[in-house]
């Protein structure tokens, strides 16, 4: 387990984590929507994509990620649930709010700069978008599966354990978000995502080799992300 988790001992530490991690929650949605664009039809006029299995897998995942139920019974995306949990916990949301506004008129790299995104978050998002913009769906699927869905349950368990032992009532929405992701990713989304990679790559050995390399790169990017957040926490 990465030392970042055991380093989150105060509200200030948690705020630093959330103010960075919210960007990973956002770019995860971009990864997912990139896959949905590639394997389902989201254009008018509609045309069949001729792969019902992939369409079904992706639409099931999008349903939960883009319109799940929060702890108050409202339907929201996981990004919005996380954003509201940040506000409830007292974390600063100015940067991510400005980033979303900047996206109306600028590309992702420029928006990260003008919104003053934290350095760890900026580096991580740029790494992700290199693969999204490559236009190679099997690599985007690898990011989605190996860099996010498969590692999230174990990644969040230690945080949930520590936060559940915290008596602060302003963390309840964040704990709900973490618990929700552990359940969804472990029981539903990871098996679906693994099926998706198998469906995309099939018997293509070149694609499988590229996925393996991409998987290693994605894990390195995640570790770098955690290391940089840890460094920010240690400075505070």
mmCIF file with all atom_site columns, C-alpha atoms in Angstrom:
data_model
loop_
_atom_site.group_PDB
_atom_site.id
_atom_site.type_symbol
_atom_site.label_atom_id
_atom_site.label_alt_id
_atom_site.label_comp_id
_atom_site.label_asym_id
_atom_site.label_entity_id
_atom_site.label_seq_id
_atom_site.pdbx_PDB_ins_code
_atom_site.Cartn_x
_atom_site.Cartn_y
_atom_site.Cartn_z
_atom_site.occupancy
_atom_site.B_iso_or_equiv
_atom_site.pdbx_formal_charge
_atom_site.auth_seq_id
_atom_site.auth_comp_id
_atom_site.auth_asym_id
_atom_site.auth_atom_id
_atom_site.pdbx_PDB_model_num
ATOM 1   C CA . UNK A 1 1   ? 0.000   0.000   0.000   1.00 0.00 ? 1   UNK A CA 1
ATOM 2   C CA . UNK A 1 2   ? 1.316   3.442   -0.897  1.00 0.00 ? 2   UNK A CA 1
ATOM 3   C CA . UNK A 1 3   ? 2.470   5.542   2.104   1.00 0.00 ? 3   UNK A CA 1
ATOM 4   C CA . UNK A 1 4   ? 0.173   8.353   0.966   1.00 0.00 ? 4   UNK A CA 1
ATOM 5   C CA . UNK A 1 5   ? -2.821  6.769   2.719   1.00 0.00 ? 5   UNK A CA 1
ATOM 6   C CA . UNK A 1 6   ? -1.236  6.526   6.141   1.00 0.00 ? 6   UNK A CA 1
ATOM 7   C CA . UNK A 1 7   ? 0.008   10.117  5.777   1.00 0.00 ? 7   UNK A CA 1
ATOM 8   C CA . UNK A 1 8   ? -3.530  11.565  5.727   1.00 0.00 ? 8   UNK A CA 1
ATOM 9   C CA . UNK A 1 9   ? -3.855  12.348  9.432   1.00 0.00 ? 9   UNK A CA 1
ATOM 10  C CA . UNK A 1 10  ? -5.547  15.771  9.537   1.00 0.00 ? 10  UNK A CA 1
ATOM 11  C CA . UNK A 1 11  ? -8.324  17.640  7.750   1.00 0.00 ? 11  UNK A CA 1
ATOM 12  C CA . UNK A 1 12  ? -5.658  19.740  6.022   1.00 0.00 ? 12  UNK A CA 1
ATOM 13  C CA . UNK A 1 13  ? -3.985  16.576  4.687   1.00 0.00 ? 13  UNK A CA 1
ATOM 14  C CA . UNK A 1 14  ? -7.327  15.292  3.420   1.00 0.00 ? 14  UNK A CA 1
ATOM 15  C CA . UNK A 1 15  ? -8.047  18.610  1.719   1.00 0.00 ? 15  UNK A CA 1
ATOM 16  C CA . UNK A 1 16  ? -4.725  18.443  -0.149  1.00 0.00 ? 16  UNK A CA 1
ATOM 17  C CA . UNK A 1 17  ? -5.562  14.913  -1.264  1.00 0.00 ? 17  UNK A CA 1
ATOM 18  C CA . UNK A 1 18  ? -9.083  15.810  -2.415  1.00 0.00 ? 18  UNK A CA 1
ATOM 19  C CA . UNK A 1 19  ? -8.024  19.007  -4.212  1.00 0.00 ? 19  UNK A CA 1
ATOM 20  C CA . UNK A 1 20  ? -5.695  16.878  -6.343  1.00 0.00 ? 20  UNK A CA 1
ATOM 21  C CA . UNK A 1 21  ? -7.710  13.690  -6.604  1.00 0.00 ? 21  UNK A CA 1
ATOM 22  C CA . UNK A 1 22  ? -10.845 15.457  -7.872  1.00 0.00 ? 22  UNK A CA 1
ATOM 23  C CA . UNK A 1 23  ? -9.001  15.952  -11.164 1.00 0.00 ? 23  UNK A CA 1
ATOM 24  C CA . UNK A 1 24  ? -8.477  12.189  -11.439 1.00 0.00 ? 24  UNK A CA 1
ATOM 25  C CA . UNK A 1 25  ? -12.194 11.709  -10.812 1.00 0.00 ? 25  UNK A CA 1
ATOM 26  C CA . UNK A 1 26  ? -12.882 14.180  -13.636 1.00 0.00 ? 26  UNK A CA 1
ATOM 27  C CA . UNK A 1 27  ? -10.432 12.689  -16.131 1.00 0.00 ? 27  UNK A CA 1
ATOM 28  C CA . UNK A 1 28  ? -11.789 9.206   -15.415 1.00 0.00 ? 28  UNK A CA 1
ATOM 29  C CA . UNK A 1 29  ? -15.094 10.433  -16.838 1.00 0.00 ? 29  UNK A CA 1
ATOM 30  C CA . UNK A 1 30  ? -13.235 11.659  -19.922 1.00 0.00 ? 30  UNK A CA 1
ATOM 31  C CA . UNK A 1 31  ? -11.670 8.204   -20.359 1.00 0.00 ? 31  UNK A CA 1
ATOM 32  C CA . UNK A 1 32  ? -15.083 6.571   -20.032 1.00 0.00 ? 32  UNK A CA 1
ATOM 33  C CA . UNK A 1 33  ? -16.806 8.949   -22.433 1.00 0.00 ? 33  UNK A CA 1
ATOM 34  C CA . UNK A 1 34  ? -13.992 8.456   -24.955 1.00 0.00 ? 34  UNK A CA 1
ATOM 35  C CA . UNK A 1 35  ? -14.742 4.731   -24.910 1.00 0.00 ? 35  UNK A CA 1
ATOM 36  C CA . UNK A 1 36  ? -18.455 5.348   -25.187 1.00 0.00 ? 36  UNK A CA 1
ATOM 37  C CA . UNK A 1 37  ? -17.801 7.581   -28.216 1.00 0.00 ? 37  UNK A CA 1
ATOM 38  C CA . UNK A 1 38  ? -15.705 4.856   -29.848 1.00 0.00 ? 38  UNK A CA 1
ATOM 39  C CA . UNK A 1 39  ? -17.992 1.886   -29.231 1.00 0.00 ? 39  UNK A CA 1
ATOM 40  C CA . UNK A 1 40  ? -21.497 3.313   -29.114 1.00 0.00 ? 40  UNK A CA 1
ATOM 41  C CA . UNK A 1 41  ? -23.121 5.885   -31.364 1.00 0.00 ? 41  UNK A CA 1
ATOM 42  C CA . UNK A 1 42  ? -23.485 9.286   -29.691 1.00 0.00 ? 42  UNK A CA 1
ATOM 43  C CA . UNK A 1 43  ? -23.973 11.223  -32.929 1.00 0.00 ? 43  UNK A CA 1
ATOM 44  C CA . UNK A 1 44  ? -26.982 12.294  -34.955 1.00 0.00 ? 44  UNK A CA 1
ATOM 45  C CA . UNK A 1 45  ? -28.020 10.679  -37.263 1.00 0.00 ? 45  UNK A CA 1
ATOM 46  C CA . UNK A 1 46  ? -27.608 7.459   -35.287 1.00 0.00 ? 46  UNK A CA 1
ATOM 47  C CA . UNK A 1 47  ? -25.921 4.482   -36.886 1.00 0.00 ? 47  UNK A CA 1
ATOM 48  C CA . UNK A 1 48  ? -25.304 0.996   -35.452 1.00 0.00 ? 48  UNK A CA 1
ATOM 49  C CA . UNK A 1 49  ? -21.780 0.251   -34.232 1.00 0.00 ? 49  UNK A CA 1
ATOM 50  C CA . UNK A 1 50  ? -22.125 -3.493  -34.886 1.00 0.00 ? 50  UNK A CA 1
ATOM 51  C CA . UNK A 1 51  ? -20.792 -4.559  -31.483 1.00 0.00 ? 51  UNK A CA 1
ATOM 52  C CA . UNK A 1 52  ? -23.652 -5.007  -29.065 1.00 0.00 ? 52  UNK A CA 1
ATOM 53  C CA . UNK A 1 53  ? -21.448 -6.570  -26.388 1.00 0.00 ? 53  UNK A CA 1
ATOM 54  C CA . UNK A 1 54  ? -19.194 -3.515  -26.070 1.00 0.00 ? 54  UNK A CA 1
ATOM 55  C CA . UNK A 1 55  ? -22.145 -1.127  -26.301 1.00 0.00 ? 55  UNK A CA 1
ATOM 56  C CA . UNK A 1 56  ? -23.874 -2.950  -23.457 1.00 0.00 ? 56  UNK A CA 1
ATOM 57  C CA . UNK A 1 57  ? -20.753 -3.058  -21.265 1.00 0.00 ? 57  UNK A CA 1
ATOM 58  C CA . UNK A 1 58  ? -20.044 0.634   -21.686 1.00 0.00 ? 58  UNK A CA 1
ATOM 59  C CA . UNK A 1 59  ? -23.621 1.805   -21.314 1.00 0.00 ? 59  UNK A CA 1
ATOM 60  C CA . UNK A 1 60  ? -23.940 -0.149  -18.056 1.00 0.00 ? 60  UNK A CA 1
ATOM 61  C CA . UNK A 1 61  ? -20.811 1.508   -16.667 1.00 0.00 ? 61  UNK A CA 1
ATOM 62  C CA . UNK A 1 62  ? -21.830 4.970   -17.895 1.00 0.00 ? 62  UNK A CA 1
ATOM 63  C CA . UNK A 1 63  ? -25.236 4.597   -16.232 1.00 0.00 ? 63  UNK A CA 1
ATOM 64  C CA . UNK A 1 64  ? -23.621 4.224   -12.806 1.00 0.00 ? 64  UNK A CA 1
ATOM 65  C CA . UNK A 1 65  ? -20.742 6.648   -13.278 1.00 0.00 ? 65  UNK A CA 1
ATOM 66  C CA . UNK A 1 66  ? -22.801 9.463   -14.796 1.00 0.00 ? 66  UNK A CA 1
ATOM 67  C CA . UNK A 1 67  ? -26.083 9.093   -12.898 1.00 0.00 ? 67  UNK A CA 1
ATOM 68  C CA . UNK A 1 68  ? -25.549 7.229   -9.618  1.00 0.00 ? 68  UNK A CA 1
ATOM 69  C CA . UNK A 1 69  ? -27.450 7.896   -6.387  1.00 0.00 ? 69  UNK A CA 1
ATOM 70  C CA . UNK A 1 70  ? -25.812 10.036  -3.710  1.00 0.00 ? 70  UNK A CA 1
ATOM 71  C CA . UNK A 1 71  ? -26.401 9.629   0.023   1.00 0.00 ? 71  UNK A CA 1
ATOM 72  C CA . UNK A 1 72  ? -29.393 11.972  -0.181  1.00 0.00 ? 72  UNK A CA 1
ATOM 73  C CA . UNK A 1 73  ? -31.106 9.967   -2.924  1.00 0.00 ? 73  UNK A CA 1
ATOM 74  C CA . UNK A 1 74  ? -30.311 12.357  -5.785  1.00 0.00 ? 74  UNK A CA 1
ATOM 75  C CA . UNK A 1 75  ? -29.018 11.162  -9.147  1.00 0.00 ? 75  UNK A CA 1
ATOM 76  C CA . UNK A 1 76  ? -25.568 12.634  -9.805  1.00 0.00 ? 76  UNK A CA 1
ATOM 77  C CA . UNK A 1 77  ? -22.361 11.718  -11.572 1.00 0.00 ? 77  UNK A CA 1
ATOM 78  C CA . UNK A 1 78  ? -19.568 10.357  -9.392  1.00 0.00 ? 78  UNK A CA 1
ATOM 79  C CA . UNK A 1 79  ? -17.652 13.543  -10.134 1.00 0.00 ? 79  UNK A CA 1
ATOM 80  C CA . UNK A 1 80  ? -20.509 15.637  -8.728  1.00 0.00 ? 80  UNK A CA 1
ATOM 81  C CA . UNK A 1 81  ? -20.791 13.379  -5.674  1.00 0.00 ? 81  UNK A CA 1
ATOM 82  C CA . UNK A 1 82  ? -17.070 13.858  -5.082  1.00 0.00 ? 82  UNK A CA 1
ATOM 83  C CA . UNK A 1 83  ? -17.315 17.623  -5.641  1.00 0.00 ? 83  UNK A CA 1
ATOM 84  C CA . UNK A 1 84  ? -20.126 17.972  -3.084  1.00 0.00 ? 84  UNK A CA 1
ATOM 85  C CA . UNK A 1 85  ? -18.157 15.803  -0.652  1.00 0.00 ? 85  UNK A CA 1
ATOM 86  C CA . UNK A 1 86  ? -15.219 18.201  -1.039  1.00 0.00 ? 86  UNK A CA 1
ATOM 87  C CA . UNK A 1 87  ? -17.389 21.189  -0.193  1.00 0.00 ? 87  UNK A CA 1
ATOM 88  C CA . UNK A 1 88  ? -18.898 19.368  2.774   1.00 0.00 ? 88  UNK A CA 1
ATOM 89  C CA . UNK A 1 89  ? -15.420 18.488  4.035   1.00 0.00 ? 89  UNK A CA 1
ATOM 90  C CA . UNK A 1 90  ? -14.250 22.097  3.715   1.00 0.00 ? 90  UNK A CA 1
ATOM 91  C CA . UNK A 1 91  ? -11.780 21.499  0.865   1.00 0.00 ? 91  UNK A CA 1
ATOM 92  C CA . UNK A 1 92  ? -11.104 24.334  -1.574  1.00 0.00 ? 92  UNK A CA 1
ATOM 93  C CA . UNK A 1 93  ? -13.030 23.816  -4.836  1.00 0.00 ? 93  UNK A CA 1
ATOM 94  C CA . UNK A 1 94  ? -11.983 27.047  -6.591  1.00 0.00 ? 94  UNK A CA 1
ATOM 95  C CA . UNK A 1 95  ? -9.389  25.413  -8.841  1.00 0.00 ? 95  UNK A CA 1
ATOM 96  C CA . UNK A 1 96  ? -11.605 22.621  -10.153 1.00 0.00 ? 96  UNK A CA 1
ATOM 97  C CA . UNK A 1 97  ? -14.504 25.062  -10.638 1.00 0.00 ? 97  UNK A CA 1
ATOM 98  C CA . UNK A 1 98  ? -12.291 27.402  -12.639 1.00 0.00 ? 98  UNK A CA 1
ATOM 99  C CA . UNK A 1 99  ? -10.915 24.478  -14.635 1.00 0.00 ? 99  UNK A CA 1
ATOM 100 C CA . UNK A 1 100 ? -14.393 23.417  -15.734 1.00 0.00 ? 100 UNK A CA 1
ATOM 101 C CA . UNK A 1 101 ? -15.213 27.001  -16.749 1.00 0.00 ? 101 UNK A CA 1
ATOM 102 C CA . UNK A 1 102 ? -11.979 27.329  -18.715 1.00 0.00 ? 102 UNK A CA 1
ATOM 103 C CA . UNK A 1 103 ? -12.838 24.185  -20.693 1.00 0.00 ? 103 UNK A CA 1
ATOM 104 C CA . UNK A 1 104 ? -15.630 26.158  -22.383 1.00 0.00 ? 104 UNK A CA 1
ATOM 105 C CA . UNK A 1 105 ? -13.052 28.208  -24.286 1.00 0.00 ? 105 UNK A CA 1
ATOM 106 C CA . UNK A 1 106 ? -9.697  26.402  -23.973 1.00 0.00 ? 106 UNK A CA 1
ATOM 107 C CA . UNK A 1 107 ? -8.179  22.967  -24.397 1.00 0.00 ? 107 UNK A CA 1
ATOM 108 C CA . UNK A 1 108 ? -7.275  20.772  -21.431 1.00 0.00 ? 108 UNK A CA 1
ATOM 109 C CA . UNK A 1 109 ? -3.573  21.767  -21.079 1.00 0.00 ? 109 UNK A CA 1
ATOM 110 C CA . UNK A 1 110 ? -4.381  25.494  -21.219 1.00 0.00 ? 110 UNK A CA 1
ATOM 111 C CA . UNK A 1 111 ? -7.280  25.093  -18.792 1.00 0.00 ? 111 UNK A CA 1
ATOM 112 C CA . UNK A 1 112 ? -5.050  23.310  -16.288 1.00 0.00 ? 112 UNK A CA 1
ATOM 113 C CA . UNK A 1 113 ? -2.619  26.220  -16.379 1.00 0.00 ? 113 UNK A CA 1
ATOM 114 C CA . UNK A 1 114 ? -5.084  29.108  -16.222 1.00 0.00 ? 114 UNK A CA 1
ATOM 115 C CA . UNK A 1 115 ? -7.116  27.465  -13.448 1.00 0.00 ? 115 UNK A CA 1
ATOM 116 C CA . UNK A 1 116 ? -3.964  27.007  -11.369 1.00 0.00 ? 116 UNK A CA 1
ATOM 117 C CA . UNK A 1 117 ? -4.497  23.255  -11.032 1.00 0.00 ? 117 UNK A CA 1
ATOM 118 C CA . UNK A 1 118 ? -2.209  21.629  -8.451  1.00 0.00 ? 118 UNK A CA 1
ATOM 119 C CA . UNK A 1 119 ? 0.983   20.321  -10.033 1.00 0.00 ? 119 UNK A CA 1
ATOM 120 C CA . UNK A 1 120 ? 0.351   16.623  -9.197  1.00 0.00 ? 120 UNK A CA 1
ATOM 121 C CA . UNK A 1 121 ? -3.129  16.810  -10.717 1.00 0.00 ? 121 UNK A CA 1
ATOM 122 C CA . UNK A 1 122 ? -1.914  18.660  -13.800 1.00 0.00 ? 122 UNK A CA 1
ATOM 123 C CA . UNK A 1 123 ? 0.791   16.089  -14.532 1.00 0.00 ? 123 UNK A CA 1
ATOM 124 C CA . UNK A 1 124 ? -1.596  13.176  -14.032 1.00 0.00 ? 124 UNK A CA 1
ATOM 125 C CA . UNK A 1 125 ? -4.320  14.588  -16.296 1.00 0.00 ? 125 UNK A CA 1
ATOM 126 C CA . UNK A 1 126 ? -1.801  15.367  -19.038 1.00 0.00 ? 126 UNK A CA 1
ATOM 127 C CA . UNK A 1 127 ? -0.544  11.765  -18.890 1.00 0.00 ? 127 UNK A CA 1
ATOM 128 C CA . UNK A 1 128 ? -4.105  10.501  -19.232 1.00 0.00 ? 128 UNK A CA 1
ATOM 129 C CA . UNK A 1 129 ? -4.957  12.734  -22.174 1.00 0.00 ? 129 UNK A CA 1
ATOM 130 C CA . UNK A 1 130 ? -1.902  11.627  -24.120 1.00 0.00 ? 130 UNK A CA 1
ATOM 131 C CA . UNK A 1 131 ? -3.586  8.229   -24.381 1.00 0.00 ? 131 UNK A CA 1
ATOM 132 C CA . UNK A 1 132 ? -7.098  9.578   -24.938 1.00 0.00 ? 132 UNK A CA 1
ATOM 133 C CA . UNK A 1 133 ? -5.861  11.749  -27.798 1.00 0.00 ? 133 UNK A CA 1
ATOM 134 C CA . UNK A 1 134 ? -3.884  8.881   -29.347 1.00 0.00 ? 134 UNK A CA 1
ATOM 135 C CA . UNK A 1 135 ? -7.184  7.612   -30.754 1.00 0.00 ? 135 UNK A CA 1
ATOM 136 C CA . UNK A 1 136 ? -6.356  3.982   -29.870 1.00 0.00 ? 136 UNK A CA 1
ATOM 137 C CA . UNK A 1 137 ? -9.382  2.552   -28.021 1.00 0.00 ? 137 UNK A CA 1
ATOM 138 C CA . UNK A 1 138 ? -7.570  -0.543  -26.705 1.00 0.00 ? 138 UNK A CA 1
ATOM 139 C CA . UNK A 1 139 ? -5.143  1.750   -24.853 1.00 0.00 ? 139 UNK A CA 1
ATOM 140 C CA . UNK A 1 140 ? -7.952  3.919   -23.499 1.00 0.00 ? 140 UNK A CA 1
ATOM 141 C CA . UNK A 1 141 ? -9.629  0.727   -22.286 1.00 0.00 ? 141 UNK A CA 1
ATOM 142 C CA . UNK A 1 142 ? -6.383  -0.273  -20.565 1.00 0.00 ? 142 UNK A CA 1
ATOM 143 C CA . UNK A 1 143 ? -6.225  3.044   -18.717 1.00 0.00 ? 143 UNK A CA 1
ATOM 144 C CA . UNK A 1 144 ? -9.838  2.592   -17.688 1.00 0.00 ? 144 UNK A CA 1
ATOM 145 C CA . UNK A 1 145 ? -9.401  -0.988  -16.483 1.00 0.00 ? 145 UNK A CA 1
ATOM 146 C CA . UNK A 1 146 ? -5.895  -1.382  -15.105 1.00 0.00 ? 146 UNK A CA 1
ATOM 147 C CA . UNK A 1 147 ? -5.262  2.215   -14.091 1.00 0.00 ? 147 UNK A CA 1
ATOM 148 C CA . UNK A 1 148 ? -8.609  2.859   -12.431 1.00 0.00 ? 148 UNK A CA 1
ATOM 149 C CA . UNK A 1 149 ? -11.261 0.184   -11.955 1.00 0.00 ? 149 UNK A CA 1
ATOM 150 C CA . UNK A 1 150 ? -9.053  -2.722  -10.873 1.00 0.00 ? 150 UNK A CA 1
ATOM 151 C CA . UNK A 1 151 ? -6.940  -0.811  -8.330  1.00 0.00 ? 151 UNK A CA 1
ATOM 152 C CA . UNK A 1 152 ? -9.589  1.456   -6.791  1.00 0.00 ? 152 UNK A CA 1
ATOM 153 C CA . UNK A 1 153 ? -11.112 -0.968  -4.228  1.00 0.00 ? 153 UNK A CA 1
ATOM 154 C CA . UNK A 1 154 ? -7.813  -1.738  -2.470  1.00 0.00 ? 154 UNK A CA 1
ATOM 155 C CA . UNK A 1 155 ? -6.734  1.870   -2.940  1.00 0.00 ? 155 UNK A CA 1
ATOM 156 C CA . UNK A 1 156 ? -9.723  3.237   -1.027  1.00 0.00 ? 156 UNK A CA 1
ATOM 157 C CA . UNK A 1 157 ? -10.114 0.606   1.716   1.00 0.00 ? 157 UNK A CA 1
ATOM 158 C CA . UNK A 1 158 ? -7.429  2.024   3.996   1.00 0.00 ? 158 UNK A CA 1
ATOM 159 C CA . UNK A 1 159 ? -8.830  5.530   3.625   1.00 0.00 ? 159 UNK A CA 1
ATOM 160 C CA . UNK A 1 160 ? -12.331 4.331   4.520   1.00 0.00 ? 160 UNK A CA 1
ATOM 161 C CA . UNK A 1 161 ? -11.041 2.480   7.578   1.00 0.00 ? 161 UNK A CA 1
ATOM 162 C CA . UNK A 1 162 ? -9.251  5.568   8.882   1.00 0.00 ? 162 UNK A CA 1
ATOM 163 C CA . UNK A 1 163 ? -12.095 7.957   8.076   1.00 0.00 ? 163 UNK A CA 1
ATOM 164 C CA . UNK A 1 164 ? -14.721 5.734   9.692   1.00 0.00 ? 164 UNK A CA 1
ATOM 165 C CA . UNK A 1 165 ? -12.745 6.074   12.908  1.00 0.00 ? 165 UNK A CA 1
ATOM 166 C CA . UNK A 1 166 ? -12.969 9.855   12.579  1.00 0.00 ? 166 UNK A CA 1
ATOM 167 C CA . UNK A 1 167 ? -15.924 11.397  14.398  1.00 0.00 ? 167 UNK A CA 1
ATOM 168 C CA . UNK A 1 168 ? -16.220 14.358  11.996  1.00 0.00 ? 168 UNK A CA 1
ATOM 169 C CA . UNK A 1 169 ? -19.692 14.575  10.478  1.00 0.00 ? 169 UNK A CA 1
ATOM 170 C CA . UNK A 1 170 ? -18.408 16.594  7.497   1.00 0.00 ? 170 UNK A CA 1
ATOM 171 C CA . UNK A 1 171 ? -16.777 13.489  6.016   1.00 0.00 ? 171 UNK A CA 1
ATOM 172 C CA . UNK A 1 172 ? -19.908 11.378  5.639   1.00 0.00 ? 172 UNK A CA 1
ATOM 173 C CA . UNK A 1 173 ? -20.405 12.186  1.928   1.00 0.00 ? 173 UNK A CA 1
ATOM 174 C CA . UNK A 1 174 ? -16.753 11.430  1.181   1.00 0.00 ? 174 UNK A CA 1
ATOM 175 C CA . UNK A 1 175 ? -16.960 8.108   3.023   1.00 0.00 ? 175 UNK A CA 1
ATOM 176 C CA . UNK A 1 176 ? -20.139 7.348   1.059   1.00 0.00 ? 176 UNK A CA 1
ATOM 177 C CA . UNK A 1 177 ? -18.287 8.061   -2.195  1.00 0.00 ? 177 UNK A CA 1
ATOM 178 C CA . UNK A 1 178 ? -15.402 5.770   -1.234  1.00 0.00 ? 178 UNK A CA 1
ATOM 179 C CA . UNK A 1 179 ? -17.685 2.964   -0.081  1.00 0.00 ? 179 UNK A CA 1
ATOM 180 C CA . UNK A 1 180 ? -19.758 3.268   -3.238  1.00 0.00 ? 180 UNK A CA 1
ATOM 181 C CA . UNK A 1 181 ? -16.692 2.992   -5.455  1.00 0.00 ? 181 UNK A CA 1
ATOM 182 C CA . UNK A 1 182 ? -15.321 -0.003  -3.584  1.00 0.00 ? 182 UNK A CA 1
ATOM 183 C CA . UNK A 1 183 ? -18.578 -1.887  -4.084  1.00 0.00 ? 183 UNK A CA 1
ATOM 184 C CA . UNK A 1 184 ? -19.217 -0.892  -7.693  1.00 0.00 ? 184 UNK A CA 1
ATOM 185 C CA . UNK A 1 185 ? -15.681 -1.322  -8.948  1.00 0.00 ? 185 UNK A CA 1
ATOM 186 C CA . UNK A 1 186 ? -14.982 -4.622  -7.249  1.00 0.00 ? 186 UNK A CA 1
ATOM 187 C CA . UNK A 1 187 ? -18.307 -6.354  -7.867  1.00 0.00 ? 187 UNK A CA 1
ATOM 188 C CA . UNK A 1 188 ? -19.434 -4.885  -11.178 1.00 0.00 ? 188 UNK A CA 1
ATOM 189 C CA . UNK A 1 189 ? -17.157 -2.528  -13.107 1.00 0.00 ? 189 UNK A CA 1
ATOM 190 C CA . UNK A 1 190 ? -13.857 -4.411  -12.923 1.00 0.00 ? 190 UNK A CA 1
ATOM 191 C CA . UNK A 1 191 ? -15.307 -7.658  -14.353 1.00 0.00 ? 191 UNK A CA 1
ATOM 192 C CA . UNK A 1 192 ? -17.091 -5.631  -17.059 1.00 0.00 ? 192 UNK A CA 1
ATOM 193 C CA . UNK A 1 193 ? -13.925 -3.671  -17.885 1.00 0.00 ? 193 UNK A CA 1
ATOM 194 C CA . UNK A 1 194 ? -11.814 -6.834  -18.163 1.00 0.00 ? 194 UNK A CA 1
ATOM 195 C CA . UNK A 1 195 ? -14.384 -8.272  -20.560 1.00 0.00 ? 195 UNK A CA 1
ATOM 196 C CA . UNK A 1 196 ? -14.160 -5.055  -22.551 1.00 0.00 ? 196 UNK A CA 1
ATOM 197 C CA . UNK A 1 197 ? -10.385 -5.386  -23.064 1.00 0.00 ? 197 UNK A CA 1
ATOM 198 C CA . UNK A 1 198 ? -10.786 -9.012  -24.159 1.00 0.00 ? 198 UNK A CA 1
ATOM 199 C CA . UNK A 1 199 ? -13.515 -7.988  -26.582 1.00 0.00 ? 199 UNK A CA 1
ATOM 200 C CA . UNK A 1 200 ? -11.429 -5.154  -28.068 1.00 0.00 ? 200 UNK A CA 1
ATOM 201 C CA . UNK A 1 201 ? -8.117  -7.017  -28.361 1.00 0.00 ? 201 UNK A CA 1
ATOM 202 C CA . UNK A 1 202 ? -9.407  -10.462 -29.302 1.00 0.00 ? 202 UNK A CA 1
ATOM 203 C CA . UNK A 1 203 ? -6.557  -12.474 -30.843 1.00 0.00 ? 203 UNK A CA 1
ATOM 204 C CA . UNK A 1 204 ? -4.495  -9.429  -31.843 1.00 0.00 ? 204 UNK A CA 1
ATOM 205 C CA . UNK A 1 205 ? -1.096  -10.011 -30.197 1.00 0.00 ? 205 UNK A CA 1
ATOM 206 C CA . UNK A 1 206 ? 0.148   -6.526  -31.073 1.00 0.00 ? 206 UNK A CA 1
ATOM 207 C CA . UNK A 1 207 ? -2.772  -4.918  -29.262 1.00 0.00 ? 207 UNK A CA 1
ATOM 208 C CA . UNK A 1 208 ? -2.181  -7.136  -26.204 1.00 0.00 ? 208 UNK A CA 1
ATOM 209 C CA . UNK A 1 209 ? 1.506   -6.146  -26.105 1.00 0.00 ? 209 UNK A CA 1
ATOM 210 C CA . UNK A 1 210 ? 0.600   -2.472  -26.413 1.00 0.00 ? 210 UNK A CA 1
ATOM 211 C CA . UNK A 1 211 ? -1.937  -2.884  -23.602 1.00 0.00 ? 211 UNK A CA 1
ATOM 212 C CA . UNK A 1 212 ? 0.709   -4.416  -21.341 1.00 0.00 ? 212 UNK A CA 1
ATOM 213 C CA . UNK A 1 213 ? 3.079   -1.507  -21.979 1.00 0.00 ? 213 UNK A CA 1
ATOM 214 C CA . UNK A 1 214 ? 0.274   1.000   -21.486 1.00 0.00 ? 214 UNK A CA 1
ATOM 215 C CA . UNK A 1 215 ? -0.720  -0.704  -18.229 1.00 0.00 ? 215 UNK A CA 1
ATOM 216 C CA . UNK A 1 216 ? 2.809   -0.339  -16.879 1.00 0.00 ? 216 UNK A CA 1
ATOM 217 C CA . UNK A 1 217 ? 2.926   3.318   -17.917 1.00 0.00 ? 217 UNK A CA 1
ATOM 218 C CA . UNK A 1 218 ? -0.434  3.999   -16.290 1.00 0.00 ? 218 UNK A CA 1
ATOM 219 C CA . UNK A 1 219 ? 0.684   2.472   -13.002 1.00 0.00 ? 219 UNK A CA 1
ATOM 220 C CA . UNK A 1 220 ? 3.877   4.545   -13.086 1.00 0.00 ? 220 UNK A CA 1
ATOM 221 C CA . UNK A 1 221 ? 1.766   7.651   -13.646 1.00 0.00 ? 221 UNK A CA 1
ATOM 222 C CA . UNK A 1 222 ? -0.475  6.755   -10.700 1.00 0.00 ? 222 UNK A CA 1
ATOM 223 C CA . UNK A 1 223 ? 2.502   6.155   -8.414  1.00 0.00 ? 223 UNK A CA 1
ATOM 224 C CA . UNK A 1 224 ? 4.026   9.467   -9.491  1.00 0.00 ? 224 UNK A CA 1
ATOM 225 C CA . UNK A 1 225 ? 0.686   11.157  -8.779  1.00 0.00 ? 225 UNK A CA 1
ATOM 226 C CA . UNK A 1 226 ? 0.546   9.696   -5.273  1.00 0.00 ? 226 UNK A CA 1
ATOM 227 C CA . UNK A 1 227 ? 4.224   10.553  -4.633  1.00 0.00 ? 227 UNK A CA 1
ATOM 228 C CA . UNK A 1 228 ? 3.644   14.177  -5.602  1.00 0.00 ? 228 UNK A CA 1
ATOM 229 C CA . UNK A 1 229 ? 0.521   14.474  -3.430  1.00 0.00 ? 229 UNK A CA 1
ATOM 230 C CA . UNK A 1 230 ? 2.460   12.899  -0.546  1.00 0.00 ? 230 UNK A CA 1
ATOM 231 C CA . UNK A 1 231 ? 5.199   15.492  -1.041  1.00 0.00 ? 231 UNK A CA 1
ATOM 232 C CA . UNK A 1 232 ? 2.616   18.289  -0.801  1.00 0.00 ? 232 UNK A CA 1
ATOM 233 C CA . UNK A 1 233 ? 1.207   16.789  2.399   1.00 0.00 ? 233 UNK A CA 1
ATOM 234 C CA . UNK A 1 234 ? 4.643   16.456  3.951   1.00 0.00 ? 234 UNK A CA 1
ATOM 235 C CA . UNK A 1 235 ? 5.317   20.142  3.235   1.00 0.00 ? 235 UNK A CA 1
ATOM 236 C CA . UNK A 1 236 ? 2.214   20.982  5.277   1.00 0.00 ? 236 UNK A CA 1
#
